[in-house]
mmCIF file of N, CA and C in Angstrom:
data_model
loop_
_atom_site.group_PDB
_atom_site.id
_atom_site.type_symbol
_atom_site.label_atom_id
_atom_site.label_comp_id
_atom_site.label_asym_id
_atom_site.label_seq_id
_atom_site.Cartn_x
_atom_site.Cartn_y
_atom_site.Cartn_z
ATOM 1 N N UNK A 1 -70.786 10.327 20.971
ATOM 2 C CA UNK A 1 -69.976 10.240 22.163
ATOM 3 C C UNK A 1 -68.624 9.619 21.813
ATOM 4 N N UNK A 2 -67.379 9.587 22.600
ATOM 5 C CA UNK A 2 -66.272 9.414 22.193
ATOM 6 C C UNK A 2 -65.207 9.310 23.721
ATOM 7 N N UNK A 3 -64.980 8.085 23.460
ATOM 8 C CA UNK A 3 -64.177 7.918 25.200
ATOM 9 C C UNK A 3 -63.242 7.138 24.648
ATOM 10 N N UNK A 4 -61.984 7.050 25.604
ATOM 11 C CA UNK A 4 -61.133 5.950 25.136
ATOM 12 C C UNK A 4 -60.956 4.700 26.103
ATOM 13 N N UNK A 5 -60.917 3.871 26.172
ATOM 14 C CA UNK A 5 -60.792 2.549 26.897
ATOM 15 C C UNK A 5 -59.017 1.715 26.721
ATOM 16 N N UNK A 6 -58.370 1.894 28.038
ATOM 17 C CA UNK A 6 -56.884 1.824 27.950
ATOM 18 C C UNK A 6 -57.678 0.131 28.965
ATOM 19 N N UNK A 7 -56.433 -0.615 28.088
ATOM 20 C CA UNK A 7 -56.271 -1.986 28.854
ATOM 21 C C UNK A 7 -55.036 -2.011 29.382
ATOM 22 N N UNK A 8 -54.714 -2.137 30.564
ATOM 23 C CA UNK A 8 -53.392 -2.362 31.674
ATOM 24 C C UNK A 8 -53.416 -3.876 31.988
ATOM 25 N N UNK A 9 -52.352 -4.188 31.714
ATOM 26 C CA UNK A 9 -52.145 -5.764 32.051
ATOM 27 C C UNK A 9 -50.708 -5.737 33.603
ATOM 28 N N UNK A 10 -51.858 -6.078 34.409
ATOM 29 C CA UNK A 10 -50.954 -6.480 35.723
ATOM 30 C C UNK A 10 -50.405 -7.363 35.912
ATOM 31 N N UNK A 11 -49.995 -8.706 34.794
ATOM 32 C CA UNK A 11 -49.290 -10.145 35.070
ATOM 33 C C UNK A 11 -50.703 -11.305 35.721
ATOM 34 N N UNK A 12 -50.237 -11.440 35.894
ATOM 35 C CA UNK A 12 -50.656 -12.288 37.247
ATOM 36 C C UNK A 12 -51.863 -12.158 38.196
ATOM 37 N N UNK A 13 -51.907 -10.956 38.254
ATOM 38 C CA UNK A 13 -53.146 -10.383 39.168
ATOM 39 C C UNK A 13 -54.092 -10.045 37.969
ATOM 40 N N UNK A 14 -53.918 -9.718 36.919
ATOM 41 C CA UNK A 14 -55.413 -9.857 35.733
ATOM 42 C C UNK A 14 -55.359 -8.975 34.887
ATOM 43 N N UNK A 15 -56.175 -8.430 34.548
ATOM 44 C CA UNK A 15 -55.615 -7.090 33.633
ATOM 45 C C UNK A 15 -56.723 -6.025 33.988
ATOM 46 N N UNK A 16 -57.054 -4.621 33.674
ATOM 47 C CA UNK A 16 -58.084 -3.609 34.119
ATOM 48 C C UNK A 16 -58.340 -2.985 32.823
ATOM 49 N N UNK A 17 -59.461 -2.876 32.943
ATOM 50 C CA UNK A 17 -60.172 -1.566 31.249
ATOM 51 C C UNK A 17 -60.379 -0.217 31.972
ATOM 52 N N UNK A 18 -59.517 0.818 31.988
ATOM 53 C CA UNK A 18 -59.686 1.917 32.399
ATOM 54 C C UNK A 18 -60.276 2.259 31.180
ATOM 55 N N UNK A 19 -61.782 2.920 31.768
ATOM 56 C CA UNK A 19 -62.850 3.400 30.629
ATOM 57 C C UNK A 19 -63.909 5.099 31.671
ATOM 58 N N UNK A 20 -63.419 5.891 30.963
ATOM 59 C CA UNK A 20 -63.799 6.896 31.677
ATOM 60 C C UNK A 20 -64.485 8.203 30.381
ATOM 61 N N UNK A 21 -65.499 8.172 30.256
ATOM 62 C CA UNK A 21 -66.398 9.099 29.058
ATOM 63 C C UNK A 21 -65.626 10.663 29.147
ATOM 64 N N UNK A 22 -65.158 10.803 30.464
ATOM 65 C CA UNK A 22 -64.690 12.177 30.425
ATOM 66 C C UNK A 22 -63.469 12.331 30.143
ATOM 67 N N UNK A 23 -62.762 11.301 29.850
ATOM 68 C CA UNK A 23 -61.093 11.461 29.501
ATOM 69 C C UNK A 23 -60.953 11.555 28.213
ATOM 70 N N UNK A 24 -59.604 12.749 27.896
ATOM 71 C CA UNK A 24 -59.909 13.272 26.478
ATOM 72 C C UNK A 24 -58.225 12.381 26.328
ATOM 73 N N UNK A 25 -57.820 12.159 24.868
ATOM 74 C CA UNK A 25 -57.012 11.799 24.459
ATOM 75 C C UNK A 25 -55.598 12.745 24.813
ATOM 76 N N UNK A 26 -55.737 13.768 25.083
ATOM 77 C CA UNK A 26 -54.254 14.436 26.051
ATOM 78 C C UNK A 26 -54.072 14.011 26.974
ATOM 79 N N UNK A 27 -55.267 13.626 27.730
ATOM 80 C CA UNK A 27 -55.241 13.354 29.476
ATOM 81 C C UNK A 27 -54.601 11.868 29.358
ATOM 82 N N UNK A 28 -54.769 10.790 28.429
ATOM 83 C CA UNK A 28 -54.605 9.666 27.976
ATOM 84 C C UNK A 28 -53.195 9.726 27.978
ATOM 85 N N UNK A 29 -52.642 10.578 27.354
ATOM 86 C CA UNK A 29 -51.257 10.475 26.880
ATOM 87 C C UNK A 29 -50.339 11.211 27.770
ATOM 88 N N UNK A 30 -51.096 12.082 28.723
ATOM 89 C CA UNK A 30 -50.460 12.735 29.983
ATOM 90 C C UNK A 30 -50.291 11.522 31.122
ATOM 91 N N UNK A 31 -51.276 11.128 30.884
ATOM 92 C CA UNK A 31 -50.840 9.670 32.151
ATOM 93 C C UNK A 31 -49.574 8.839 31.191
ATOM 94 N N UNK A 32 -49.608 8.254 30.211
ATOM 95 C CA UNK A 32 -48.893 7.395 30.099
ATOM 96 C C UNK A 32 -47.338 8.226 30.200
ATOM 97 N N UNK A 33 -47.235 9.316 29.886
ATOM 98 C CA UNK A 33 -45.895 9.874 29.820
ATOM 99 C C UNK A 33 -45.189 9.866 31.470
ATOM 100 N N UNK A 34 -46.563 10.080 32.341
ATOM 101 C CA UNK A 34 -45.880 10.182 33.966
ATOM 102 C C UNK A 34 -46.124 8.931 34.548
ATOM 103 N N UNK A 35 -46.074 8.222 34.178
ATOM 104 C CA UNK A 35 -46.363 6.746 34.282
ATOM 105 C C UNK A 35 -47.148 6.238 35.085
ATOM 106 N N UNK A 36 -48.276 6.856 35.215
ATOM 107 C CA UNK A 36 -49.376 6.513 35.901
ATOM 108 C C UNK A 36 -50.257 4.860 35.293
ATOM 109 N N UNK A 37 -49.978 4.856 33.876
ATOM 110 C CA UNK A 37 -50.044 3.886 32.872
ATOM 111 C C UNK A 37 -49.379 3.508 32.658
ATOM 112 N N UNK A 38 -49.057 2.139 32.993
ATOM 113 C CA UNK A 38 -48.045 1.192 32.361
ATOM 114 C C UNK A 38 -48.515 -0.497 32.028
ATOM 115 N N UNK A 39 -47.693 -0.951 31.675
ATOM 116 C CA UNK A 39 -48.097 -2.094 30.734
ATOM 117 C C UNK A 39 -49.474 -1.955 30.494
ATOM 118 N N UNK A 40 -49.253 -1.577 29.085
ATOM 119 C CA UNK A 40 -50.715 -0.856 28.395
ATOM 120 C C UNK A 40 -50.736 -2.695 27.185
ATOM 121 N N UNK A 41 -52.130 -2.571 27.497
ATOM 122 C CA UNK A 41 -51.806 -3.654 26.185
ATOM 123 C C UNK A 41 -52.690 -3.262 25.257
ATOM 124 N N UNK A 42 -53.659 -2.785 25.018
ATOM 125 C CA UNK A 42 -54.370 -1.683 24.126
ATOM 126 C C UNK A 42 -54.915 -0.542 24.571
ATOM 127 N N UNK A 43 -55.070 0.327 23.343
ATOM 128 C CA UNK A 43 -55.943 1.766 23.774
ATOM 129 C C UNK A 43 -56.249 1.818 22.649
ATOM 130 N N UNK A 44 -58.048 1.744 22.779
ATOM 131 C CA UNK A 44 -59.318 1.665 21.705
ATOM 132 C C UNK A 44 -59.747 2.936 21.857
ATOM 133 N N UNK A 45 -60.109 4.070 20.904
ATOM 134 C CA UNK A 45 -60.523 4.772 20.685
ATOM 135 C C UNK A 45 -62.458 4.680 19.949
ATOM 136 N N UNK A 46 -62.990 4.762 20.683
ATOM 137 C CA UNK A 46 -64.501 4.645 20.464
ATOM 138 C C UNK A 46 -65.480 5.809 20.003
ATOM 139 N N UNK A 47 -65.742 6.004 19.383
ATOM 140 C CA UNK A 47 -66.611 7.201 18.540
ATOM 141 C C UNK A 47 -68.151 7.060 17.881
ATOM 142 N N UNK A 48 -68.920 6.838 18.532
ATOM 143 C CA UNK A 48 -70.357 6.373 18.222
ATOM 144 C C UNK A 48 -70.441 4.982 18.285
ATOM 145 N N UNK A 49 -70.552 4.173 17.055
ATOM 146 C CA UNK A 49 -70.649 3.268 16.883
ATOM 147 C C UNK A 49 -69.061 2.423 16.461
ATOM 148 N N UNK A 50 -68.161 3.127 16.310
ATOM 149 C CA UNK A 50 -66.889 2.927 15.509
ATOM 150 C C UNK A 50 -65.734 2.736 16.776
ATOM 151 N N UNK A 51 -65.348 1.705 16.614
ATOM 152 C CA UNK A 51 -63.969 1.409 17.353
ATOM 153 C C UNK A 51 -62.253 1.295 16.639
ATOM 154 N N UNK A 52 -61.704 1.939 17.073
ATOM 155 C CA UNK A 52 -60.491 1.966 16.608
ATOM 156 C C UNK A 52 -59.220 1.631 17.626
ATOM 157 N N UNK A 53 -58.335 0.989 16.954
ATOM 158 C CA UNK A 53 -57.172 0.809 17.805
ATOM 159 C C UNK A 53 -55.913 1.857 17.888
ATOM 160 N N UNK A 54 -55.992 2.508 18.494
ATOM 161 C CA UNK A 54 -54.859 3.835 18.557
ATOM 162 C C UNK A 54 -53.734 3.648 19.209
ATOM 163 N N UNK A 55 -53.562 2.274 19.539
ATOM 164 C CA UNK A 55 -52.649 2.034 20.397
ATOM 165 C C UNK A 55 -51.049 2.913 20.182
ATOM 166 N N UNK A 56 -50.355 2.405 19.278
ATOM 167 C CA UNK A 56 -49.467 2.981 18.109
ATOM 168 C C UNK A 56 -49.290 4.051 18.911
ATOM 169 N N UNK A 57 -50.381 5.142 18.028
ATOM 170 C CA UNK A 57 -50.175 6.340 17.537
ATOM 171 C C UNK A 57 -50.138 7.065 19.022
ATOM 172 N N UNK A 58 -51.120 6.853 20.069
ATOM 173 C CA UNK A 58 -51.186 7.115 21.472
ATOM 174 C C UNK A 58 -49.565 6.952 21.954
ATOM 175 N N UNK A 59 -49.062 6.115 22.107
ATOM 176 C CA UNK A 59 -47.783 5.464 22.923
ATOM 177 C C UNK A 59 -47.006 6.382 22.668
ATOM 178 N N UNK A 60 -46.930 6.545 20.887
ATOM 179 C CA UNK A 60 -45.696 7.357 20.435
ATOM 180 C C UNK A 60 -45.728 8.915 20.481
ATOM 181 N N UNK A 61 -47.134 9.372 20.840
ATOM 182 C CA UNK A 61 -47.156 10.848 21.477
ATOM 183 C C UNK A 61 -46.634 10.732 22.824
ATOM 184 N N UNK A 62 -46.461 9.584 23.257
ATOM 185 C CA UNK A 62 -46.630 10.224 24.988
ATOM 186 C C UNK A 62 -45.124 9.527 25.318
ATOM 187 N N UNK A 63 -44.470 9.332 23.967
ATOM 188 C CA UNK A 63 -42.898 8.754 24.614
ATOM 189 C C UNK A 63 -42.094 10.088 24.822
ATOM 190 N N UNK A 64 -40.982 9.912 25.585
ATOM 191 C CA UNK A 64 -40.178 10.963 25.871
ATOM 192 C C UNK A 64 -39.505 10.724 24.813
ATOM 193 N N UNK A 65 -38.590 11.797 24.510
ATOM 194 C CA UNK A 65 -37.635 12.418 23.379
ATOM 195 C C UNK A 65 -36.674 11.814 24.054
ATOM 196 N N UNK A 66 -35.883 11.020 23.100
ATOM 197 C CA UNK A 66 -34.567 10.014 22.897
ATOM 198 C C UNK A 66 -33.810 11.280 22.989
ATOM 199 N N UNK A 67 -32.149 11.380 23.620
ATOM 200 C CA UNK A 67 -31.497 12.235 23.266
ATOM 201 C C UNK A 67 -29.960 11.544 23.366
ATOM 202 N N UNK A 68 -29.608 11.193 22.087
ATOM 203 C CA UNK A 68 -28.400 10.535 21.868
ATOM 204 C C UNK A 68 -27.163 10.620 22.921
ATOM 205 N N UNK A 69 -26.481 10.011 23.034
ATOM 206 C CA UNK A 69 -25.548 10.412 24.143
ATOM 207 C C UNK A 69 -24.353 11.118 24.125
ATOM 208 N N UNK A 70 -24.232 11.539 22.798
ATOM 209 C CA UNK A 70 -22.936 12.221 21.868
ATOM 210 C C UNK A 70 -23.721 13.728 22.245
ATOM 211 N N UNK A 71 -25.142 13.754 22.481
ATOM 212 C CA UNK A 71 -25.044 14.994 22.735
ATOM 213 C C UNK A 71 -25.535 16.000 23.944
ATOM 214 N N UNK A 72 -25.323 14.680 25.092
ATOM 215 C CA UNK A 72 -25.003 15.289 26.060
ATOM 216 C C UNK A 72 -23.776 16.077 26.315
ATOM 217 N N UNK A 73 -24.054 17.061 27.430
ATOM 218 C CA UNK A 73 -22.897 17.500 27.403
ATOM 219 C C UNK A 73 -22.094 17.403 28.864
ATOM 220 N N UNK A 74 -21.456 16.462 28.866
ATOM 221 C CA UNK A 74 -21.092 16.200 30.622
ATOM 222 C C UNK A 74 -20.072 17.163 31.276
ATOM 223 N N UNK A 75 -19.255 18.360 30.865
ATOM 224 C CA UNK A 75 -18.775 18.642 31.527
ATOM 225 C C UNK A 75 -20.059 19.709 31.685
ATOM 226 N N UNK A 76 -20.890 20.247 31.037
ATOM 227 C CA UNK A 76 -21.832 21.494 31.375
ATOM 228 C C UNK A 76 -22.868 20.561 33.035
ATOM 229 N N UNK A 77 -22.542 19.530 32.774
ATOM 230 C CA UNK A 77 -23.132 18.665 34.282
ATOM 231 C C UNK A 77 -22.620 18.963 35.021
ATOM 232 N N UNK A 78 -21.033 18.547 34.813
ATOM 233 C CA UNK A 78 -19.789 18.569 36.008
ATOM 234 C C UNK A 78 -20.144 19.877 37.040
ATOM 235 N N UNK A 79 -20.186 21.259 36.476
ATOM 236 C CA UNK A 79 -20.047 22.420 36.635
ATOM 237 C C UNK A 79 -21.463 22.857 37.170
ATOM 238 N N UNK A 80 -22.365 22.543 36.847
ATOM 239 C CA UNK A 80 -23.610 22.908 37.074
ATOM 240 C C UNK A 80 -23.622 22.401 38.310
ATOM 241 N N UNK A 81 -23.511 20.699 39.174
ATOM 242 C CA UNK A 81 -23.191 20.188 40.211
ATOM 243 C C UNK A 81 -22.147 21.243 41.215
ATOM 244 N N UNK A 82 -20.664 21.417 40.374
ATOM 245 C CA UNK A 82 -19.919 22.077 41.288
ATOM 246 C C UNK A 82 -20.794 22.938 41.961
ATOM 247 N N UNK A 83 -21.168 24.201 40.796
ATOM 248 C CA UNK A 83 -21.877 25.648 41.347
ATOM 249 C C UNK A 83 -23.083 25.040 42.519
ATOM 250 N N UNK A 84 -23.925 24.285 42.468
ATOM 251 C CA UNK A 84 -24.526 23.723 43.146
ATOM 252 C C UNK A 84 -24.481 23.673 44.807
ATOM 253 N N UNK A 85 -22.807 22.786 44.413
ATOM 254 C CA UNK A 85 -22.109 22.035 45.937
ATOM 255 C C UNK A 85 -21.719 23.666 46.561
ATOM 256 N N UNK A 86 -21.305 24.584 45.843
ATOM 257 C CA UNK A 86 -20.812 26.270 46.245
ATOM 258 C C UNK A 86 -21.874 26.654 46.685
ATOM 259 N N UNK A 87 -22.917 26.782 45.902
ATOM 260 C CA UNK A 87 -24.137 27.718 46.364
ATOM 261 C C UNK A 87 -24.339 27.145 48.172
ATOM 262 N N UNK A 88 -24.413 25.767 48.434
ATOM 263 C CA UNK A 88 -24.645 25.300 49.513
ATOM 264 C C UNK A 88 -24.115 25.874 50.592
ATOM 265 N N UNK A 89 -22.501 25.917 50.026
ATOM 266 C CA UNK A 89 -21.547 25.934 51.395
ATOM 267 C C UNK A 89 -21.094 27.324 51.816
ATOM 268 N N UNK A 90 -22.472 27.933 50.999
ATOM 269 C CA UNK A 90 -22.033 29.799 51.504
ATOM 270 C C UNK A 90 -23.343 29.908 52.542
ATOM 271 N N UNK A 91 -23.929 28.974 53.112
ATOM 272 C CA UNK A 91 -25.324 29.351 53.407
ATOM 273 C C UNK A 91 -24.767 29.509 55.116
#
């Protein structure tokens, strides 16, 4: 058998072991990306008898992609907004 057990630390109010046998390690990393999970303070990966700490490796699948700011492109914003504010004011 093989489940993962995420620890959430709420401050103050205590902390929770979300432990669910049917949650697969995508579903794990689908919550933390939509932030259904937050302040994670571990995620143990359990496999028979064997416990592992996946914390790491979990977090850094489920971070969003950094995208430098040199390569945004703000006037393709500017314009995309304008066409936007147009599309509106023909209605």
């Amino acid at each position: 058998m093989q489940y993962f057990v995420v620890m959430i630390d709420y401050g103050r109010r205590g902390r929770e072991a979300v432990v669910d046998p049917e949650i697969t390690r995508r579903e794990v990393v689908s919550r933390i990306a939509s932030g259904e999970y937050q302040n994670i303070s571990f995620i143990y990966e359990i496999v028979e008898n064997a416990v592992e700490d996946v914390t790491e490796a979990i977090l850094s699948e489920a971070a969003l992609p950094q995208i430098p700011p040199e390569d945004v492109d703000l006037q393709a914003i500017r314009l995309d907004h304008t066409r936007d504010l147009h599309k509106h004011d023909r209605t």
